[in-house]
Tab-separated table of N, CA and C in Angstrom:
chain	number	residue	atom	x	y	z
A	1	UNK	N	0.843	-1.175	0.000
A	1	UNK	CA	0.000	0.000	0.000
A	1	UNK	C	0.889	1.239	0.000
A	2	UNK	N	0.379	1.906	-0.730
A	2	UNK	CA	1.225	3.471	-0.979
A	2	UNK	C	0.069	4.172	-0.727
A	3	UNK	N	1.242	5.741	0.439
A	3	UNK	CA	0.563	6.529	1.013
A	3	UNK	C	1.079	7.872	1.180
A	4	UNK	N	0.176	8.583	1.262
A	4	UNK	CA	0.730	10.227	0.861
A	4	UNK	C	0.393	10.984	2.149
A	5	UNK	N	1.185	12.208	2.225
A	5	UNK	CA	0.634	13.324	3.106
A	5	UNK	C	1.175	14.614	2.645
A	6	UNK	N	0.315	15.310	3.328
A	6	UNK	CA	0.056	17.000	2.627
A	6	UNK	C	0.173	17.948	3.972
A	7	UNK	N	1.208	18.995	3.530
A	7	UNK	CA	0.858	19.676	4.905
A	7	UNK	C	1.278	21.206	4.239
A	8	UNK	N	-0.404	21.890	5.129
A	8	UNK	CA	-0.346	23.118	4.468
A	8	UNK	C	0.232	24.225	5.393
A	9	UNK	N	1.143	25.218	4.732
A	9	UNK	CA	1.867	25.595	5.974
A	9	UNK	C	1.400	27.016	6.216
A	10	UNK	N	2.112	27.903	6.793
A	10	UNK	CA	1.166	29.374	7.327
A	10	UNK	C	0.816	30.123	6.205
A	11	UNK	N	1.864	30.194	5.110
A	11	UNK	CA	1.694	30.680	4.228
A	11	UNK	C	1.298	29.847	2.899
A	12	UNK	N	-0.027	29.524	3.083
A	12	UNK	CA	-0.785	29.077	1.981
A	12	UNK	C	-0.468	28.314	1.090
A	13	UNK	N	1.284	27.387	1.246
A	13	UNK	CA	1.673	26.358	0.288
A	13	UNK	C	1.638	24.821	1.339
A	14	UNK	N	1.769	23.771	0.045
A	14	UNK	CA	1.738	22.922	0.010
A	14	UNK	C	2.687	22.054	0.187
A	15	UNK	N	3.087	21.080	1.141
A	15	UNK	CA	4.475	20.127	1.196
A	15	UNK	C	3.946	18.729	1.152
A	16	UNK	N	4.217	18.081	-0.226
A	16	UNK	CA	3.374	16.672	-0.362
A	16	UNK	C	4.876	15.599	-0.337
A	17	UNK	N	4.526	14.601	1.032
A	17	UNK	CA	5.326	13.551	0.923
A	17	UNK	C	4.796	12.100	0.704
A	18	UNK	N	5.252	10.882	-0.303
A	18	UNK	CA	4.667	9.882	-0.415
A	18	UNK	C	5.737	8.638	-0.236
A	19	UNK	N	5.271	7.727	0.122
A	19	UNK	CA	5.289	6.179	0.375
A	19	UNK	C	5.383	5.594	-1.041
A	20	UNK	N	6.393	5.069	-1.628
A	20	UNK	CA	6.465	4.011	-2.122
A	20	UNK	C	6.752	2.455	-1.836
A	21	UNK	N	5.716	1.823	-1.878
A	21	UNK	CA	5.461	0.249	-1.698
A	21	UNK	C	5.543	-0.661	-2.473
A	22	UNK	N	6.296	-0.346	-3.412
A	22	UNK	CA	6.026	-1.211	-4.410
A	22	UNK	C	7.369	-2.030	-4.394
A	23	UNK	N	7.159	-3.302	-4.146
A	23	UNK	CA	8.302	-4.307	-3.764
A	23	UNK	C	8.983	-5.008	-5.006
A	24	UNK	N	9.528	-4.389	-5.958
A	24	UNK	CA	10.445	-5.250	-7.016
A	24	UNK	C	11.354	-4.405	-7.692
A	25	UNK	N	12.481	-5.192	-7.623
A	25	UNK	CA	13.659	-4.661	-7.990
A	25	UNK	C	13.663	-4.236	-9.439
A	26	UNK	N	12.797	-4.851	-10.173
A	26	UNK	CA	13.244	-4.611	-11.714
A	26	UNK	C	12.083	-3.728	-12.070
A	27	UNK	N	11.665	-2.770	-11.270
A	27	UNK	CA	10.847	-1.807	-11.514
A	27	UNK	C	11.226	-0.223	-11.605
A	28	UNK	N	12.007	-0.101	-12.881
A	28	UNK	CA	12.977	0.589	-12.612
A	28	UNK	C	12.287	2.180	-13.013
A	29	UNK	N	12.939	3.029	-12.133
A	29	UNK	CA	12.190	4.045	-11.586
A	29	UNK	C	12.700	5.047	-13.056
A	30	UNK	N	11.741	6.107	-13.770
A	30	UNK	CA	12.455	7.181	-14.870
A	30	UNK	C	11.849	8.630	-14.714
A	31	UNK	N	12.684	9.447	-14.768
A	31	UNK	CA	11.806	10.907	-14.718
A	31	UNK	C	11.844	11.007	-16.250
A	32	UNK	N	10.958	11.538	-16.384
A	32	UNK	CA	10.181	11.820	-18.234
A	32	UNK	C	9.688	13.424	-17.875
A	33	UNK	N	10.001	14.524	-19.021
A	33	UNK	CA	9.132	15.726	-18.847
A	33	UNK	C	8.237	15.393	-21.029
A	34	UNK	N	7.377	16.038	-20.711
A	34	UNK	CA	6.628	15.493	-21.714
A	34	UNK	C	5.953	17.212	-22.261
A	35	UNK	N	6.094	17.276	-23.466
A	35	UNK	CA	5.638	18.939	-23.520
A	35	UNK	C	3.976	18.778	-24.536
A	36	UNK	N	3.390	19.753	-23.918
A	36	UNK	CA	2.135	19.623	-24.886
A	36	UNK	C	1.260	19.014	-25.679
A	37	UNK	N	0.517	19.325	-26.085
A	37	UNK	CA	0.191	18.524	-27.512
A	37	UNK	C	0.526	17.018	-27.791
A	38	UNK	N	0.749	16.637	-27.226
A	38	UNK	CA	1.283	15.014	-27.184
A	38	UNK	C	0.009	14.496	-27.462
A	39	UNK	N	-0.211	13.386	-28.401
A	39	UNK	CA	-1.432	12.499	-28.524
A	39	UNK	C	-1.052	11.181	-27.555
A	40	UNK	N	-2.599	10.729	-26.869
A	40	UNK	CA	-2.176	10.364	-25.818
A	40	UNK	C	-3.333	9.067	-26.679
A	41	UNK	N	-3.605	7.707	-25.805
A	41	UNK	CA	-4.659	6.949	-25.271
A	41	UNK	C	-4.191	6.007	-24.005
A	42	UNK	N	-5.806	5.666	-23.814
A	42	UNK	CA	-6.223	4.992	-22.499
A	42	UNK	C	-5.538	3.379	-22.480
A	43	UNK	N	-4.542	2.751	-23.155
A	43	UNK	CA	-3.807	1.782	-23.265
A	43	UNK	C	-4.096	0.647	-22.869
A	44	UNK	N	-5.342	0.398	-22.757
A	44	UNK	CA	-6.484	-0.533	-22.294
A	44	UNK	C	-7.568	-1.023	-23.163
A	45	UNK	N	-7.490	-2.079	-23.551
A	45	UNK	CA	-8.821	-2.447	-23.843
A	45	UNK	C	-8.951	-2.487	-25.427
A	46	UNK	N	-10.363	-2.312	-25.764
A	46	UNK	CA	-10.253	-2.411	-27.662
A	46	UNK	C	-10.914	-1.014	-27.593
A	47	UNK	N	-11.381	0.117	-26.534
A	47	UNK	CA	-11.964	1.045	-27.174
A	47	UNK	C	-10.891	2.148	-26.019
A	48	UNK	N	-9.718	2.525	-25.961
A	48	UNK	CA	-9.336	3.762	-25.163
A	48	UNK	C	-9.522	4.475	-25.280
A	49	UNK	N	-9.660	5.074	-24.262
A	49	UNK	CA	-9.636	6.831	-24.224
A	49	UNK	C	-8.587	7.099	-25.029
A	50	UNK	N	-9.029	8.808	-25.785
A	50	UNK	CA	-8.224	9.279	-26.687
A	50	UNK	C	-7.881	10.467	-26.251
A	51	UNK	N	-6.842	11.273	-26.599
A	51	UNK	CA	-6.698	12.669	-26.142
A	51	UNK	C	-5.777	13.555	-26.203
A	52	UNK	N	-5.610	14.825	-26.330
A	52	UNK	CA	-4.038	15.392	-26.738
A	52	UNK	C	-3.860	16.386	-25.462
A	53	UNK	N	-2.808	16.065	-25.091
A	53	UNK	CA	-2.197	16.581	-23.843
A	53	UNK	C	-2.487	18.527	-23.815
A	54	UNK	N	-3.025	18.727	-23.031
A	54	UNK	CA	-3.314	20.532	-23.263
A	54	UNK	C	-2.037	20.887	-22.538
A	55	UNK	N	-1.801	20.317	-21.307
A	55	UNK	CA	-0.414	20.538	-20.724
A	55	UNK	C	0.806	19.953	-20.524
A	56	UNK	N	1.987	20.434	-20.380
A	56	UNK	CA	2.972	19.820	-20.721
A	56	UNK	C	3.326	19.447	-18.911
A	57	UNK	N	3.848	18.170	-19.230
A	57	UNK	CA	4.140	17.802	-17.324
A	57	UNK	C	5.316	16.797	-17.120
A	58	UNK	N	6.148	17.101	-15.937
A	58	UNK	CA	7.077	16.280	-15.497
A	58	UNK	C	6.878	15.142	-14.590
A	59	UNK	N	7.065	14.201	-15.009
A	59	UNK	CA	6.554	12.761	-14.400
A	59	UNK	C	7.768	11.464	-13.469
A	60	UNK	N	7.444	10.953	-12.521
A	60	UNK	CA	8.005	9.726	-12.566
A	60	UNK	C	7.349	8.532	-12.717
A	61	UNK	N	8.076	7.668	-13.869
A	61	UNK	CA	7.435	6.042	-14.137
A	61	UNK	C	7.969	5.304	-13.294
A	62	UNK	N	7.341	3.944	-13.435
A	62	UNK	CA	7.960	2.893	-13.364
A	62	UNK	C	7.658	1.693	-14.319
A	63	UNK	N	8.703	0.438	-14.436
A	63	UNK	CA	8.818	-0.182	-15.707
A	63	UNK	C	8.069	0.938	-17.014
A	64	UNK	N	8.787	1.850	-16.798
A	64	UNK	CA	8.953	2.787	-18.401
A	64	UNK	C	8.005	2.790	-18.968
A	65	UNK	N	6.590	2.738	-18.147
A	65	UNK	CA	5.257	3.108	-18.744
A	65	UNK	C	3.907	3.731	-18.065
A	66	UNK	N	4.480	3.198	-16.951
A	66	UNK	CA	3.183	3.671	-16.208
A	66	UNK	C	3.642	5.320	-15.387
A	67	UNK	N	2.384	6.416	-15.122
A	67	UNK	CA	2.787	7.488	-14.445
A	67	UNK	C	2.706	6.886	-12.984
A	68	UNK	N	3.719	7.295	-12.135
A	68	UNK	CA	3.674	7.219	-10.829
A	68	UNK	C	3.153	8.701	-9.794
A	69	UNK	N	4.118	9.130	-10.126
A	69	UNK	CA	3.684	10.921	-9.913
A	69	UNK	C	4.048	11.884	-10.667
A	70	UNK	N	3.687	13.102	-10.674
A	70	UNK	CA	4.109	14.132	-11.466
A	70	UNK	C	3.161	15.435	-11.100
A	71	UNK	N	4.012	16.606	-11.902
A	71	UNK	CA	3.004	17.983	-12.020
A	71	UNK	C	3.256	18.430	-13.498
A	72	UNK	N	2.010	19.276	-13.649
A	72	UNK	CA	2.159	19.662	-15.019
A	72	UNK	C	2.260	21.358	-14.670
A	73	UNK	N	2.328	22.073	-16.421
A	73	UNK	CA	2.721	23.339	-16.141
A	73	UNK	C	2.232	24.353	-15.401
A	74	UNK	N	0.645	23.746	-15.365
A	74	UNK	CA	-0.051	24.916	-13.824
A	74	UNK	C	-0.122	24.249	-12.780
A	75	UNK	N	0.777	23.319	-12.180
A	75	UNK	CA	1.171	23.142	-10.795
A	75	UNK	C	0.249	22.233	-9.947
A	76	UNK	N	-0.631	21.834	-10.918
A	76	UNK	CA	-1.013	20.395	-10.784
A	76	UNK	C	-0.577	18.828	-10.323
A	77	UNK	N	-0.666	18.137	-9.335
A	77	UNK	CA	-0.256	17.319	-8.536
A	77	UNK	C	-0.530	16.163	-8.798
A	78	UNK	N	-0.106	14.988	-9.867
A	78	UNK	CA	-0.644	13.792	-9.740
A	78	UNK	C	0.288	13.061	-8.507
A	79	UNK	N	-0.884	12.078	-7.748
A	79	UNK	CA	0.196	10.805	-7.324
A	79	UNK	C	-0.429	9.555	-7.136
A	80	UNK	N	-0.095	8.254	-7.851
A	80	UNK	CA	-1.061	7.107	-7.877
A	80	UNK	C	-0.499	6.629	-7.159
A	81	UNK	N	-1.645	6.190	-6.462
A	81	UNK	CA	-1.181	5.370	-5.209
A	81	UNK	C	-1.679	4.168	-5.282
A	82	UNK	N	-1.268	2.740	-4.944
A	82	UNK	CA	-1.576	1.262	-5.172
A	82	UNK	C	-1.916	0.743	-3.897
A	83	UNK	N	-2.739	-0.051	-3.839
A	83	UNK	CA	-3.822	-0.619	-3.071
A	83	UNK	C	-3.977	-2.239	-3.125
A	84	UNK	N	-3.231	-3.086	-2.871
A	84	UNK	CA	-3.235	-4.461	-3.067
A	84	UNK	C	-5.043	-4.988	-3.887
A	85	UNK	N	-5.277	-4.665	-3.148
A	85	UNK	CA	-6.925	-5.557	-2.659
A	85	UNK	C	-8.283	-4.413	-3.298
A	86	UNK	N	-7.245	-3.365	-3.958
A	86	UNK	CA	-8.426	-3.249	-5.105
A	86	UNK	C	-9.024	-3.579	-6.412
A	87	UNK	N	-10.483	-3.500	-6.706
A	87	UNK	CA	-10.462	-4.016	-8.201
A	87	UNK	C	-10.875	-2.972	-8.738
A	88	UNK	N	-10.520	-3.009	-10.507
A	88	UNK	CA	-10.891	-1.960	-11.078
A	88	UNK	C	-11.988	-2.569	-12.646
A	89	UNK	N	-12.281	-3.335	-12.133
A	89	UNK	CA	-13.743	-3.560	-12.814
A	89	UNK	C	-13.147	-4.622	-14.089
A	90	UNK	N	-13.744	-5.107	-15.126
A	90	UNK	CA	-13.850	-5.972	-16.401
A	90	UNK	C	-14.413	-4.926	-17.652
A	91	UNK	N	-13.070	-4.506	-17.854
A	91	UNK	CA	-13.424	-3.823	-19.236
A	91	UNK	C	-13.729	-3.911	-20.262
A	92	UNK	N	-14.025	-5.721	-20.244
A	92	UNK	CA	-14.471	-6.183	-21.614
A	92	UNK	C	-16.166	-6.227	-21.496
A	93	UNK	N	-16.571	-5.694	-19.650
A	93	UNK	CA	-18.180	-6.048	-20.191
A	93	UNK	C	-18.404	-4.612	-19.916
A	94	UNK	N	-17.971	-3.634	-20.867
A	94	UNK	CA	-18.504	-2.303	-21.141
A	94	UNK	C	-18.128	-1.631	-22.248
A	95	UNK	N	-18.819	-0.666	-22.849
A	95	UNK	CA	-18.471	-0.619	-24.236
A	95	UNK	C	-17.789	1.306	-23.656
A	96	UNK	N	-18.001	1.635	-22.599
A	96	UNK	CA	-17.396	3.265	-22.744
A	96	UNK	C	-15.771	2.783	-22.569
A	97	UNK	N	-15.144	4.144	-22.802
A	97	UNK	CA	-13.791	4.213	-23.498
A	97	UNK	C	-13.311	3.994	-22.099
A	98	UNK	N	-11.672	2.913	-22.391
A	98	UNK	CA	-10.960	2.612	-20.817
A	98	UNK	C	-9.909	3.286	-21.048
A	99	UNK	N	-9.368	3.329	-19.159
A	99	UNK	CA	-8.161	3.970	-19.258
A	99	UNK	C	-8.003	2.882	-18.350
A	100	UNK	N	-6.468	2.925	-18.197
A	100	UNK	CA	-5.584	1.829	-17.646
A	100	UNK	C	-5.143	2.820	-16.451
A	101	UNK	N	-5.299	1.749	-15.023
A	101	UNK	CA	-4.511	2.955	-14.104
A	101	UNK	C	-3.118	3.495	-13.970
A	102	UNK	N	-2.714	3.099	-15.175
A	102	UNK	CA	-1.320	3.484	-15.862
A	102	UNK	C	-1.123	4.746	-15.908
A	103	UNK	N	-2.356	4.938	-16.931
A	103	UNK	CA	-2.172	6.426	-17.498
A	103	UNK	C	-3.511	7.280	-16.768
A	104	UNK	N	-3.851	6.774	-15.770
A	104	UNK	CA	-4.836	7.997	-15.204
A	104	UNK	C	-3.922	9.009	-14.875
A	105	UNK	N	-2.794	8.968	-13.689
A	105	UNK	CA	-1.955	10.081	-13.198
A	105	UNK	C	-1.827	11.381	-14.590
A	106	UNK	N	-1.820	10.915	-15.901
A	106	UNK	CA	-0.977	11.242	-16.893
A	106	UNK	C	-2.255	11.680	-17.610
A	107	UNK	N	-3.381	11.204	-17.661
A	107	UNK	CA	-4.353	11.677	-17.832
A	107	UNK	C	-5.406	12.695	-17.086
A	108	UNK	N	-4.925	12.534	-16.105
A	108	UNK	CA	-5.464	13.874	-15.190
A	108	UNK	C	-4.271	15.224	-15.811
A	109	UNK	N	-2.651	15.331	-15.708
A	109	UNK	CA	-2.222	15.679	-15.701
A	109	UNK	C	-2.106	17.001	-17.171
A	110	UNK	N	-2.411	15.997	-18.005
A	110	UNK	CA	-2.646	16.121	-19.567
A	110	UNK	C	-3.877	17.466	-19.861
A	111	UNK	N	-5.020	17.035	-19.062
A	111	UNK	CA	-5.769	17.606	-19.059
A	111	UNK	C	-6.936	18.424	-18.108
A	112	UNK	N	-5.951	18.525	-17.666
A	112	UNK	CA	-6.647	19.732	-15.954
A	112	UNK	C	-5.722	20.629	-15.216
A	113	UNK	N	-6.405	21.682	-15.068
A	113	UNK	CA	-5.533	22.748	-14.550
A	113	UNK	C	-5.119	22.512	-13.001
A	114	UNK	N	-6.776	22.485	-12.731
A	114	UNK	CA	-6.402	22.645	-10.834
A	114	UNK	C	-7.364	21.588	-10.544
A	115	UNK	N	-7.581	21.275	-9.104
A	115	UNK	CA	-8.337	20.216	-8.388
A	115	UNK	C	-9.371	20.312	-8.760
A	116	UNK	N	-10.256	21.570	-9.051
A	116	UNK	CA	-11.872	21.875	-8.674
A	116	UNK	C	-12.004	21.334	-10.429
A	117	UNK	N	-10.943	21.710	-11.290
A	117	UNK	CA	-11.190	20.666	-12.355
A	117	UNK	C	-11.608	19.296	-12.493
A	118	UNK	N	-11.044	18.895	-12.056
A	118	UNK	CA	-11.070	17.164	-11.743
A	118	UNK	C	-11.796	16.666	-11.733
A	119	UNK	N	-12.030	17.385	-10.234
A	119	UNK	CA	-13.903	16.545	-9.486
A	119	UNK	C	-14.982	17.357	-9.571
């Protein structure tokens, strides 16, 4: 299990520290910065999500594909966090477009400014 914390300090910023849990050696860690316009998809399934990056963002992977964390150019915060004992559904019994929790971090990142975006 990977876990994060946030602490907001007197003056109105943000200090985010996280937990990595992820137990294997050949999971080898890469910083990637990625600029704009990038055509992206949901790397899942027979129907992915499609999409072109509005913002450009600096990321860390692991095994050289998936986003782990990152921010993009308006200061936007991804961080995926892993959960043994969750499921994320059977994408073959739905026909709307998938994303892989690969590229959610990278897909939030791609395309949202701030939080109140998001949700």
């Amino acid at each position: 299990m990977c876990s994060r914390i946030n602490y907001k300090t007197g003056n109105n910023e943000f200090i985010t520290g996280r937990g990595m849990d992820w137990n294997d050696p050949t999971a080898a860690t890469s910083l990637w910065i990625f600029p704009r316009g990038l055509k992206r998809d949901g790397a899942i399934g027979e129907n992915p999500i499609q999409w072109n990056a509005k913002y450009g963002s600096i990321v860390t992977s692991f095994y050289n594909a998936a986003t782990a964390d990152g921010m993009n150019e308006k200061g936007l915060v991804s961080n995926v966090l892993y959960l043994a004992e969750a499921e994320y559904g059977d994408v073959s019994k739905s026909n709307k477009p998938t994303l892989s929790i690969g590229a959610w971090g990278q897909y939030i990142l791609d395309n949202y400014a701030t939080v109140n975006e998001v949700v």
